[in-house]
XYZ file of N, CA and C in Angstrom:
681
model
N -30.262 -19.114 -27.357
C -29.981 -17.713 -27.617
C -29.952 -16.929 -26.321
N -30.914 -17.211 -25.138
C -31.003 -16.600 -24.094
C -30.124 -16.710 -23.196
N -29.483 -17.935 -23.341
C -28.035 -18.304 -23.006
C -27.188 -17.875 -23.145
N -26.865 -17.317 -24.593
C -25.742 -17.220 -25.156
C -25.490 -15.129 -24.060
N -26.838 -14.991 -24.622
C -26.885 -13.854 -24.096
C -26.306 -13.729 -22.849
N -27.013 -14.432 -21.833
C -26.537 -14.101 -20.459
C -25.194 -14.607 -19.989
N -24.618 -15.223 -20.573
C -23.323 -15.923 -20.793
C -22.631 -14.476 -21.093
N -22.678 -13.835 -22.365
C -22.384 -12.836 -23.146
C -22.209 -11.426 -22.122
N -23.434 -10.826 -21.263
C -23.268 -9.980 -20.169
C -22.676 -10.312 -19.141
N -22.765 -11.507 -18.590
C -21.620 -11.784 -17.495
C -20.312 -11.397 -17.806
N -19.723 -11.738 -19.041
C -18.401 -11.695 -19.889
C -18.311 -10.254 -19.734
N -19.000 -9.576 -19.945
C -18.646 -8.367 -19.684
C -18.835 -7.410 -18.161
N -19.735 -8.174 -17.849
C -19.570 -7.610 -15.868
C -18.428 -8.060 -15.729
N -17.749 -9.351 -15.684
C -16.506 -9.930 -14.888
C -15.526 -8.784 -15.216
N -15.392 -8.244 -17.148
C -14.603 -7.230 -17.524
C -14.392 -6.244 -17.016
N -15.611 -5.610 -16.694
C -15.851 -4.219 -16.072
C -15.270 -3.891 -14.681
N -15.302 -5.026 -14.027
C -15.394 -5.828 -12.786
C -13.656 -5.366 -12.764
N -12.788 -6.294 -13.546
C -11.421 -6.109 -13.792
C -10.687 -4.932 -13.598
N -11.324 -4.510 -14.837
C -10.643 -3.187 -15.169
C -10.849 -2.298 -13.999
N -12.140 -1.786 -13.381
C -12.197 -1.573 -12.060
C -10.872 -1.671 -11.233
N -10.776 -2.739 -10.787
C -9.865 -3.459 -9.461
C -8.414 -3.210 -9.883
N -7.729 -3.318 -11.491
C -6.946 -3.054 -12.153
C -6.745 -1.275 -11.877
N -7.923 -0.706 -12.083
C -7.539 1.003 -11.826
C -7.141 1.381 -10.545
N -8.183 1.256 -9.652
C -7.363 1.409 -8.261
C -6.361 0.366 -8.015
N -5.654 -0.558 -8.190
C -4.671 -0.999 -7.780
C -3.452 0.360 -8.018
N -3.884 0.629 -9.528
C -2.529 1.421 -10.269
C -2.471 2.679 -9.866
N -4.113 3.501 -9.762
C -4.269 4.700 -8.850
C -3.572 4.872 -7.302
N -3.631 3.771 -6.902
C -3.849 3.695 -5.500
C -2.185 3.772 -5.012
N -1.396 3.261 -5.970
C 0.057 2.587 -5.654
C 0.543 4.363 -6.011
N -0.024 4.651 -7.232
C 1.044 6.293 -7.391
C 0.289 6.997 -6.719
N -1.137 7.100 -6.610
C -1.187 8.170 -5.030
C -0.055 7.886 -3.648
N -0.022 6.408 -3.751
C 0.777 6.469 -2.516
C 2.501 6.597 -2.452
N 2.820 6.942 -3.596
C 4.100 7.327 -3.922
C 3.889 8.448 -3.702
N 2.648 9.249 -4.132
C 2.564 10.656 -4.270
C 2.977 11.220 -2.602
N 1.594 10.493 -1.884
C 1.651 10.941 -0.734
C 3.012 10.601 0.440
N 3.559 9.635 -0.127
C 5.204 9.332 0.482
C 6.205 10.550 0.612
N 6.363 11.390 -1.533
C 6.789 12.396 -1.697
C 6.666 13.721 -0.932
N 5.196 13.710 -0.458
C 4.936 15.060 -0.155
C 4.903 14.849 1.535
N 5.077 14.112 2.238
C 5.814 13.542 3.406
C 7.099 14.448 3.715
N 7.638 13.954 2.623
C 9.467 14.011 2.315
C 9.474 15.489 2.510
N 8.796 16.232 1.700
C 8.895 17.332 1.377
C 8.663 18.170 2.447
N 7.928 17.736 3.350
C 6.891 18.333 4.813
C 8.308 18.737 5.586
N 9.430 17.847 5.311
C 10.513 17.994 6.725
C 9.973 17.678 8.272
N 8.719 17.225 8.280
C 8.341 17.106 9.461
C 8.752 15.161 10.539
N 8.943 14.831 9.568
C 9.225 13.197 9.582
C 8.491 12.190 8.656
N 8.661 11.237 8.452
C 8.073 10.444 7.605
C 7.473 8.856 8.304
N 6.649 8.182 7.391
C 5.788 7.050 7.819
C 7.513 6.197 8.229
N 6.977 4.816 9.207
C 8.394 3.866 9.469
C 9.306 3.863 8.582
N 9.046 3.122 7.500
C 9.321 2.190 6.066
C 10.046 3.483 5.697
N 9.349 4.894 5.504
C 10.298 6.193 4.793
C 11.385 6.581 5.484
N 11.228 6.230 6.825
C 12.595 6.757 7.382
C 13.443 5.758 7.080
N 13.600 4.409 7.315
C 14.165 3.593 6.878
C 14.988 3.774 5.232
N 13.926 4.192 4.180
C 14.435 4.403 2.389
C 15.229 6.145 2.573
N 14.797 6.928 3.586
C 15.434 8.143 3.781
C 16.393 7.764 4.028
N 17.141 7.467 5.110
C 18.492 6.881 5.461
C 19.384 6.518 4.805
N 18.877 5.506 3.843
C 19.557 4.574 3.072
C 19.989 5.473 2.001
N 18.831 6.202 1.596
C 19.321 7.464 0.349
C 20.243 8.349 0.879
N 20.175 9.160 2.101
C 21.541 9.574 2.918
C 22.631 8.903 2.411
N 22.411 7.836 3.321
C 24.327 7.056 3.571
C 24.744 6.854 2.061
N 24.040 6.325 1.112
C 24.221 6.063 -0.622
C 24.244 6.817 -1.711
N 23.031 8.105 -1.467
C 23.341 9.624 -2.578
C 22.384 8.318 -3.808
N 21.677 7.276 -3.588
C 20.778 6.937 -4.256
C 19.580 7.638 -4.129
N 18.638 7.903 -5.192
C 17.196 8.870 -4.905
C 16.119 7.539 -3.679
N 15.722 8.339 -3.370
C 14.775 7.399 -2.239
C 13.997 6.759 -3.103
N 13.310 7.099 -4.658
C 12.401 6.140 -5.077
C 13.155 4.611 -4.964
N 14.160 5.216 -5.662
C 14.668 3.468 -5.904
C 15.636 3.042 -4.635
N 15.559 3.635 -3.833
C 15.834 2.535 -2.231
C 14.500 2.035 -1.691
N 13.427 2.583 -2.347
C 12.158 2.117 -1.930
C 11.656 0.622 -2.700
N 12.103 1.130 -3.617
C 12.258 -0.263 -5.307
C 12.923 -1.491 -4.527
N 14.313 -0.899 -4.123
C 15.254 -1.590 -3.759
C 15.033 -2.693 -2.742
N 14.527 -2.161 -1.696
C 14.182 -2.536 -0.265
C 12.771 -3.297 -0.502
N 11.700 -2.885 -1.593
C 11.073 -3.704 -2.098
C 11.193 -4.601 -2.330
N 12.089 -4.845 -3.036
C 12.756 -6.205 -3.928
C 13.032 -7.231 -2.371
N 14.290 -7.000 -1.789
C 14.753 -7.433 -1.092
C 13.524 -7.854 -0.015
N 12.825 -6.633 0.146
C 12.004 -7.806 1.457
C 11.376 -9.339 0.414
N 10.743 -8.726 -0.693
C 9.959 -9.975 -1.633
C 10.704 -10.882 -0.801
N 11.990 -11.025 -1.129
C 12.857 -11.973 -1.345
C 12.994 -12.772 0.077
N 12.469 -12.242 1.416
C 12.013 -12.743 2.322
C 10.916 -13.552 2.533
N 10.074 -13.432 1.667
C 8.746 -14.171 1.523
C 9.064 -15.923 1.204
N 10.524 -15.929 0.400
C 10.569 -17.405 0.224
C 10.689 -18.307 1.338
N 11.461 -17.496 2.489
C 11.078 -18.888 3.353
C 10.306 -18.696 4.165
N 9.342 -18.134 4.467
C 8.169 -17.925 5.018
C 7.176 -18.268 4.406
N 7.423 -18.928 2.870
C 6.147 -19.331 2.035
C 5.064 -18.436 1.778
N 5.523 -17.262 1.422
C 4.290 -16.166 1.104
C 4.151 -16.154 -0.533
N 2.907 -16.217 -1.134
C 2.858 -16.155 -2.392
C 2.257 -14.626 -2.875
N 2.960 -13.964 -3.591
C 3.084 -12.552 -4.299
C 1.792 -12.816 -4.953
N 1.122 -11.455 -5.208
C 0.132 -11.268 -6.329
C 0.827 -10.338 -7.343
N -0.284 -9.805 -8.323
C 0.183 -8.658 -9.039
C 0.233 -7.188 -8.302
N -0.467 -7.186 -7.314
C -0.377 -6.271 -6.391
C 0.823 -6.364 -5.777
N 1.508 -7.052 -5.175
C 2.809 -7.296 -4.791
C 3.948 -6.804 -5.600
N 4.019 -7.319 -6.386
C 5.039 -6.826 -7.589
C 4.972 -5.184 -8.218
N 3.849 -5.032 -8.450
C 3.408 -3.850 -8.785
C 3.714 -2.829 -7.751
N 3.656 -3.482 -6.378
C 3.681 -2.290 -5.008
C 5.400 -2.043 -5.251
N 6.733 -2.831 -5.325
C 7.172 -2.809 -5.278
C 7.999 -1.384 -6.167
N 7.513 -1.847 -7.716
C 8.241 -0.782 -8.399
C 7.016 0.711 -8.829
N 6.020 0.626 -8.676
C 5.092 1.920 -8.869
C 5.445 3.028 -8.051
N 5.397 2.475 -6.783
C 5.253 3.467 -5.548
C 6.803 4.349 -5.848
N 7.449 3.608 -5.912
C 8.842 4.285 -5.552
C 9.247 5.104 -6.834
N 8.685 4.721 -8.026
C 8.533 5.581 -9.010
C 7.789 7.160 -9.128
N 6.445 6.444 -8.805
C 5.990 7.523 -8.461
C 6.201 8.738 -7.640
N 7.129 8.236 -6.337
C 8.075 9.124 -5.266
C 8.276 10.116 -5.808
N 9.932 9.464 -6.765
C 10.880 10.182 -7.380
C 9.915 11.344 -8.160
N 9.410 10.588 -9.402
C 8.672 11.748 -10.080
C 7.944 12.644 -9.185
N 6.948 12.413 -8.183
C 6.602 13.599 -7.328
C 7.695 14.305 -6.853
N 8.401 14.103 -6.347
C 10.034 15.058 -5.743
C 10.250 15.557 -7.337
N 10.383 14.875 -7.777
C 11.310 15.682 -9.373
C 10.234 16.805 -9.131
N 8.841 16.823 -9.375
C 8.108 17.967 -9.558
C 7.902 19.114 -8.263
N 7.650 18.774 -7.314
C 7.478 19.460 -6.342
C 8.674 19.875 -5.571
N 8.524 21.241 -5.500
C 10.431 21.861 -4.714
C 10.262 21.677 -3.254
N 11.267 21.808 -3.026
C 11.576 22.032 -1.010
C 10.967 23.365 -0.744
N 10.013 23.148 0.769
C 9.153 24.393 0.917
C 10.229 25.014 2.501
N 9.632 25.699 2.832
C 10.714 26.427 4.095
C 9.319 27.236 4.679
N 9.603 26.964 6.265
C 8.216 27.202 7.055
C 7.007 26.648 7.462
N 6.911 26.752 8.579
C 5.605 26.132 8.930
C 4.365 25.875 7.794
N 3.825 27.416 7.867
C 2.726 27.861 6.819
C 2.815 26.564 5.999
N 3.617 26.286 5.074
C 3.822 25.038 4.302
C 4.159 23.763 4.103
N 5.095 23.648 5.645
C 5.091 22.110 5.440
C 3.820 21.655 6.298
N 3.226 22.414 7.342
C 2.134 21.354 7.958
C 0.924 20.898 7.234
N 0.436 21.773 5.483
C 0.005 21.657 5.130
C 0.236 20.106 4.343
N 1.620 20.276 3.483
C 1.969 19.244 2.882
C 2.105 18.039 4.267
N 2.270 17.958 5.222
C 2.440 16.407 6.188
C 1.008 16.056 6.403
N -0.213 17.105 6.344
C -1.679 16.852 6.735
C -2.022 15.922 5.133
N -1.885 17.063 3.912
C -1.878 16.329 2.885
C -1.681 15.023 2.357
N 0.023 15.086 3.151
C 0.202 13.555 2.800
C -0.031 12.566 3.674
N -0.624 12.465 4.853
C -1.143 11.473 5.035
C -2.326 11.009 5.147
N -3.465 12.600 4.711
C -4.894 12.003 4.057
C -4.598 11.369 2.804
N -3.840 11.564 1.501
C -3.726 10.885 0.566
C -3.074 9.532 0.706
N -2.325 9.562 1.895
C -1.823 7.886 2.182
C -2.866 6.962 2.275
N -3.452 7.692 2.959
C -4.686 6.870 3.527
C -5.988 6.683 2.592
N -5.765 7.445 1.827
C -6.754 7.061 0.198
C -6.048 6.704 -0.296
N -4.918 6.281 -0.652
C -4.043 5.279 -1.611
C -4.266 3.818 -1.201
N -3.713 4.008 0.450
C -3.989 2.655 1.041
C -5.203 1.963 0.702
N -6.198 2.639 0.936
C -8.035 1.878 0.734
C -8.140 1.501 -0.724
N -7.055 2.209 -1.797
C -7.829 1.796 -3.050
C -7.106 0.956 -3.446
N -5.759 0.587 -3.333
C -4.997 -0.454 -3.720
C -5.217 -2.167 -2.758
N -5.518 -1.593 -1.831
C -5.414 -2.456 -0.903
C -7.160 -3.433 -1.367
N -8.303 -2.690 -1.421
C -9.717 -2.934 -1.833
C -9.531 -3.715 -3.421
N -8.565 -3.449 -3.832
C -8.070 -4.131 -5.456
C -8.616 -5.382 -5.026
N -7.934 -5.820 -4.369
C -7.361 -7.261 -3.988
C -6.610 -8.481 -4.627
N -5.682 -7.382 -5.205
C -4.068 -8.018 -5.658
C -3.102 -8.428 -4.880
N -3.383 -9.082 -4.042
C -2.395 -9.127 -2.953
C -1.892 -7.813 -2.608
N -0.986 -8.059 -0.785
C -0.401 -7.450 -0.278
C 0.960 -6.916 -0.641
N 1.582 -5.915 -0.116
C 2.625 -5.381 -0.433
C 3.607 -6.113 0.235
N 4.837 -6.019 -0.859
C 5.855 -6.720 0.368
C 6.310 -6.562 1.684
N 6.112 -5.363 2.204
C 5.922 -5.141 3.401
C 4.877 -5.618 4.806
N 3.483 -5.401 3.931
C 2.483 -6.292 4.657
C 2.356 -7.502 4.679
N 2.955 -8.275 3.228
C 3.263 -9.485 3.519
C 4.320 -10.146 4.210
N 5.135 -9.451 4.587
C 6.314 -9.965 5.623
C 5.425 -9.847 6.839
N 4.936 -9.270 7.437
C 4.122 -8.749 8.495
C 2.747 -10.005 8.671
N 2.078 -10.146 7.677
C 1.542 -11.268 7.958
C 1.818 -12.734 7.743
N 3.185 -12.764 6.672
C 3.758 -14.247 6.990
C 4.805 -14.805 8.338
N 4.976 -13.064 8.839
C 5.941 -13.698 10.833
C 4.426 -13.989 11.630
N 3.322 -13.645 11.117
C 2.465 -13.727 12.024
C 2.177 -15.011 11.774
N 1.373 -15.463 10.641
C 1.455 -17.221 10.123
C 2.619 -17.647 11.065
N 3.800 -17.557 11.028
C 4.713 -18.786 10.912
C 5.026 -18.410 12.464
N 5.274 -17.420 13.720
C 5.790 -17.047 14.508
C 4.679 -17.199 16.100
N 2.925 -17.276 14.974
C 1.721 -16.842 15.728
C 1.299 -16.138 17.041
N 2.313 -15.217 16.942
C 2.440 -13.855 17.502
C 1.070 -12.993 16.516
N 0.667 -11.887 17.506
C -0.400 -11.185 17.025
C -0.216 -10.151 15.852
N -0.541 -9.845 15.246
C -0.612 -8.980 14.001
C 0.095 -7.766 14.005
N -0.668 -6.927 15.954
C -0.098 -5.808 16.378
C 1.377 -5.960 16.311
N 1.545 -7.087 17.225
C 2.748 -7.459 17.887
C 4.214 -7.153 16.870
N 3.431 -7.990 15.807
C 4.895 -8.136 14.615
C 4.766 -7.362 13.929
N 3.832 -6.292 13.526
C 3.955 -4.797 12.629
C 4.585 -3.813 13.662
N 4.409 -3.788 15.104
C 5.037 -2.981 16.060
C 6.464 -3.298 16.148
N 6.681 -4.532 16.090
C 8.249 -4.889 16.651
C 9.010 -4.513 15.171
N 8.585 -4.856 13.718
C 9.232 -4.590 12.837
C 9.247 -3.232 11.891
N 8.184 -2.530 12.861
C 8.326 -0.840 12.461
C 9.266 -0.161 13.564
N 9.325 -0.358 14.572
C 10.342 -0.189 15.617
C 12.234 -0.424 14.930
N 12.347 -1.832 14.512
C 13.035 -2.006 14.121
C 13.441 -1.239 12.791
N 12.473 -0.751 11.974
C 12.939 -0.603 10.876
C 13.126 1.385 10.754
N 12.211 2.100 12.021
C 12.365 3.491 11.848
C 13.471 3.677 13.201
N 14.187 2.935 14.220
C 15.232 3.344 14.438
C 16.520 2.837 13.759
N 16.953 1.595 13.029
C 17.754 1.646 11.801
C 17.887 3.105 11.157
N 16.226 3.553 10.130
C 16.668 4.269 9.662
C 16.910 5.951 10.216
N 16.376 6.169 11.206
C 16.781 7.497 12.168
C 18.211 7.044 12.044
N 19.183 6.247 12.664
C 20.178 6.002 12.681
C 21.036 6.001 11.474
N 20.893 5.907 10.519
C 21.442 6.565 8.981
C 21.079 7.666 8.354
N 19.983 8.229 9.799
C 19.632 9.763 9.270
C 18.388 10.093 8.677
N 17.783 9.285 8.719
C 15.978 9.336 8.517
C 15.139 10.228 9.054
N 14.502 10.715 8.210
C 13.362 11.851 9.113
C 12.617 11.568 10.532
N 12.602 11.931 11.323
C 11.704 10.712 12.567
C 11.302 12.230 13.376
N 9.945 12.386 13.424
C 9.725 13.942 13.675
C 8.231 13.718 14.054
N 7.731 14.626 14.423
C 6.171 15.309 14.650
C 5.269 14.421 13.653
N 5.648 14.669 12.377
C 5.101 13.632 11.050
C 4.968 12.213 11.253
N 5.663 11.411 11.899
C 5.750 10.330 12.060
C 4.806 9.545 13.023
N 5.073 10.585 14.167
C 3.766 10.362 15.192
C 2.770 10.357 14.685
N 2.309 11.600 13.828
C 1.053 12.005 13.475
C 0.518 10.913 12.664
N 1.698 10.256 11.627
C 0.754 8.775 10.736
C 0.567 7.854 11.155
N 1.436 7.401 12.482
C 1.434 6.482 13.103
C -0.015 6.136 13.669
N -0.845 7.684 14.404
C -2.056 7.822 15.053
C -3.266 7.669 13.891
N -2.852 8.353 12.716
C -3.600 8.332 11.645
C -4.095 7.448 10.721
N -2.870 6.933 10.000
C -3.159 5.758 9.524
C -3.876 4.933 9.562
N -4.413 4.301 11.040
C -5.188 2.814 10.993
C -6.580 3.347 10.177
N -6.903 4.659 11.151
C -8.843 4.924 11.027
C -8.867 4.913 9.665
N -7.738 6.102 8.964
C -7.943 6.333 7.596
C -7.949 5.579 6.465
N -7.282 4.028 6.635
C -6.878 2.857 6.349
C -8.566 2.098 6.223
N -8.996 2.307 7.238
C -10.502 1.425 7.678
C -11.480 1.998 6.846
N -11.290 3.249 7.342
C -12.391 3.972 6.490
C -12.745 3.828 4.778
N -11.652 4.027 4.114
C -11.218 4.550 2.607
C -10.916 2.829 2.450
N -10.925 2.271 2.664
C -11.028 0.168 2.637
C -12.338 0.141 2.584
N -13.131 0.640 3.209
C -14.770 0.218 3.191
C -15.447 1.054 2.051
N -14.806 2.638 1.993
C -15.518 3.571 0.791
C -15.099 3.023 -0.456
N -14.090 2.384 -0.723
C -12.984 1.443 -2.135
C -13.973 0.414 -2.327
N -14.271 -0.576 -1.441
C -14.588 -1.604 -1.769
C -15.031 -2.137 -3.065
N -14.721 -3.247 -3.573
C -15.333 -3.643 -4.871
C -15.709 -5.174 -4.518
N -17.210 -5.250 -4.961
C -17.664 -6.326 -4.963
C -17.546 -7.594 -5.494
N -17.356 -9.004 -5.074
C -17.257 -10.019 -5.912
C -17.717 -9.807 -7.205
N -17.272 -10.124 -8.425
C -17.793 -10.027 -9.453
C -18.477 -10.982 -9.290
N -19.829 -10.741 -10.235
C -20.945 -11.784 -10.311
C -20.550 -13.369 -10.897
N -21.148 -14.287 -11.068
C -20.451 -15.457 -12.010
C -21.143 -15.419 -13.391
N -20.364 -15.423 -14.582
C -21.199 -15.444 -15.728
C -22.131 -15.920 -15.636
N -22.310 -17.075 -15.702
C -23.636 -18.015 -15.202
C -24.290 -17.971 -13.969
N -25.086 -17.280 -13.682
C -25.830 -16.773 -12.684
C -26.809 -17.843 -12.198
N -26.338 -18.441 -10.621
C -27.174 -19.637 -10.241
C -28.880 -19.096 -9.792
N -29.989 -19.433 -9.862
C -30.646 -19.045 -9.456
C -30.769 -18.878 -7.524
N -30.954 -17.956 -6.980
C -31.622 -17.642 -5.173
C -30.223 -17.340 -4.694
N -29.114 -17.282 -5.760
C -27.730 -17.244 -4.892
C -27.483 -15.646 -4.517
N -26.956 -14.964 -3.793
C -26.835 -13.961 -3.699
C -25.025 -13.574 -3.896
N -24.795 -12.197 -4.096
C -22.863 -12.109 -4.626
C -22.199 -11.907 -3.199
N -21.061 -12.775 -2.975
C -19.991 -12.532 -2.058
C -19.892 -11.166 -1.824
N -19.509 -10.758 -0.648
C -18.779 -9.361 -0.695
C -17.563 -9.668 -0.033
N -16.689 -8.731 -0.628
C -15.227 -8.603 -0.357
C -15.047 -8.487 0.999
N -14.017 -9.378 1.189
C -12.739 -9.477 2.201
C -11.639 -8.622 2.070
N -11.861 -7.773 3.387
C -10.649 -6.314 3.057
C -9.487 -6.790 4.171
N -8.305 -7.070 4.029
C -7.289 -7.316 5.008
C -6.692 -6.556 4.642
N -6.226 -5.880 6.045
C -5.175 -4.745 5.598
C -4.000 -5.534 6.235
């Protein structure tokens, strides 16, 4: 019976445990659509990856969510020969975020003036940076973006810096060059990002779930945060 019991509460820590890691994944992906949107909206410039889906929405008159979808898809599709294996976080990064975009733009209008966009570019990249920590702390796998980034590093063994620098380079003068935001904003996330990334990764964190069957003197894993 005492068994059954503790068998019985584990079953439900592991649950709790889930659903947890399940919320911020899903929180974490439309905050960071959110905070993409209100980027957009700043006119001040946008993160690499946005100038790049800005562009593309330029030259095409497609909405940026779904060049974000789009360009999602397509990097995945790089992962095959680099041997990267997708999580649900992966898949999920792909079509949430860029959803979420659109619907933030559908709701929020174009502002005009300082007074208002420096607010919205400060905004959106403290909320980037709390999106990042809570999706990322899930630990559903990486986004297709970060996973391209760490499968040239696997396969190329070039440094981490090295190949997120050379392929954000590559990917925000492309999109400046089809007309991408590339401004004051851009700098500013560029500088921002990592700390806020580190920080809001360590405040997210979620702990190994326990094992139903609880060994005796063992103590619980704690999470591995790779950004």
């Amino acid at each position: 019976m005492r068994r059954s019991t503790t068998t019985r509460q584990g079953g439900i820590h592991v649950s709790t445990h889930l659903t947890r890691r399940l919320l911020q994944l899903y929180v974490g992906l439309t905050l960071y659509g959110v905070s993409s949107a209100l980027l957009v909206r700043s006119g001040l410039g946008l993160e690499p990856w946005g100038v790049l889906h800005q562009g593309i929405a330029e030259r095409t008159g497609v909405t940026i969510g779904v060049v974000s979808i789009i360009v999602g898809a397509l990097v995945l599709l790089l992962w095959i020969p680099i041997r990267q294996r997708p999580g649900l976080g992966t898949v999920s990064n792909v079509f949430a975020i860029g959803i979420a975009m659109d619907a933030t733009l559908a709701l929020v209008p174009e502002v005009h003036g300082l007074a208002a966009r420096i607010p919205l570019l400060v905004g959106g990249i403290l909320l980037n940076g709390v999106a990042t920590g809570l999706y990322i702390a899930a630990r559903f796998g990486p986004g297709p973006r970060d996973g391209l980034m760490t499968g040239l590093h696997r396969l190329t063994g070039r440094s981490i810096r090295l190949v997120r620098t050379s392929l954000e380079v590559v990917v925000v003068v492309t999109g400046f060059l089809l007309g991408g935001s590339l401004g004051v904003g851009t700098v500013a996330y560029a500088l921002a990002i990592g700390p806020l990334a580190q920080f809001f990764l360590r405040y997210f964190a979620v702990p190994e779930a326990a094992p139903a069957e609880p060994v005796t003197g063992a103590t619980p894993a704690q999470a591995i945060l790779r950004g």
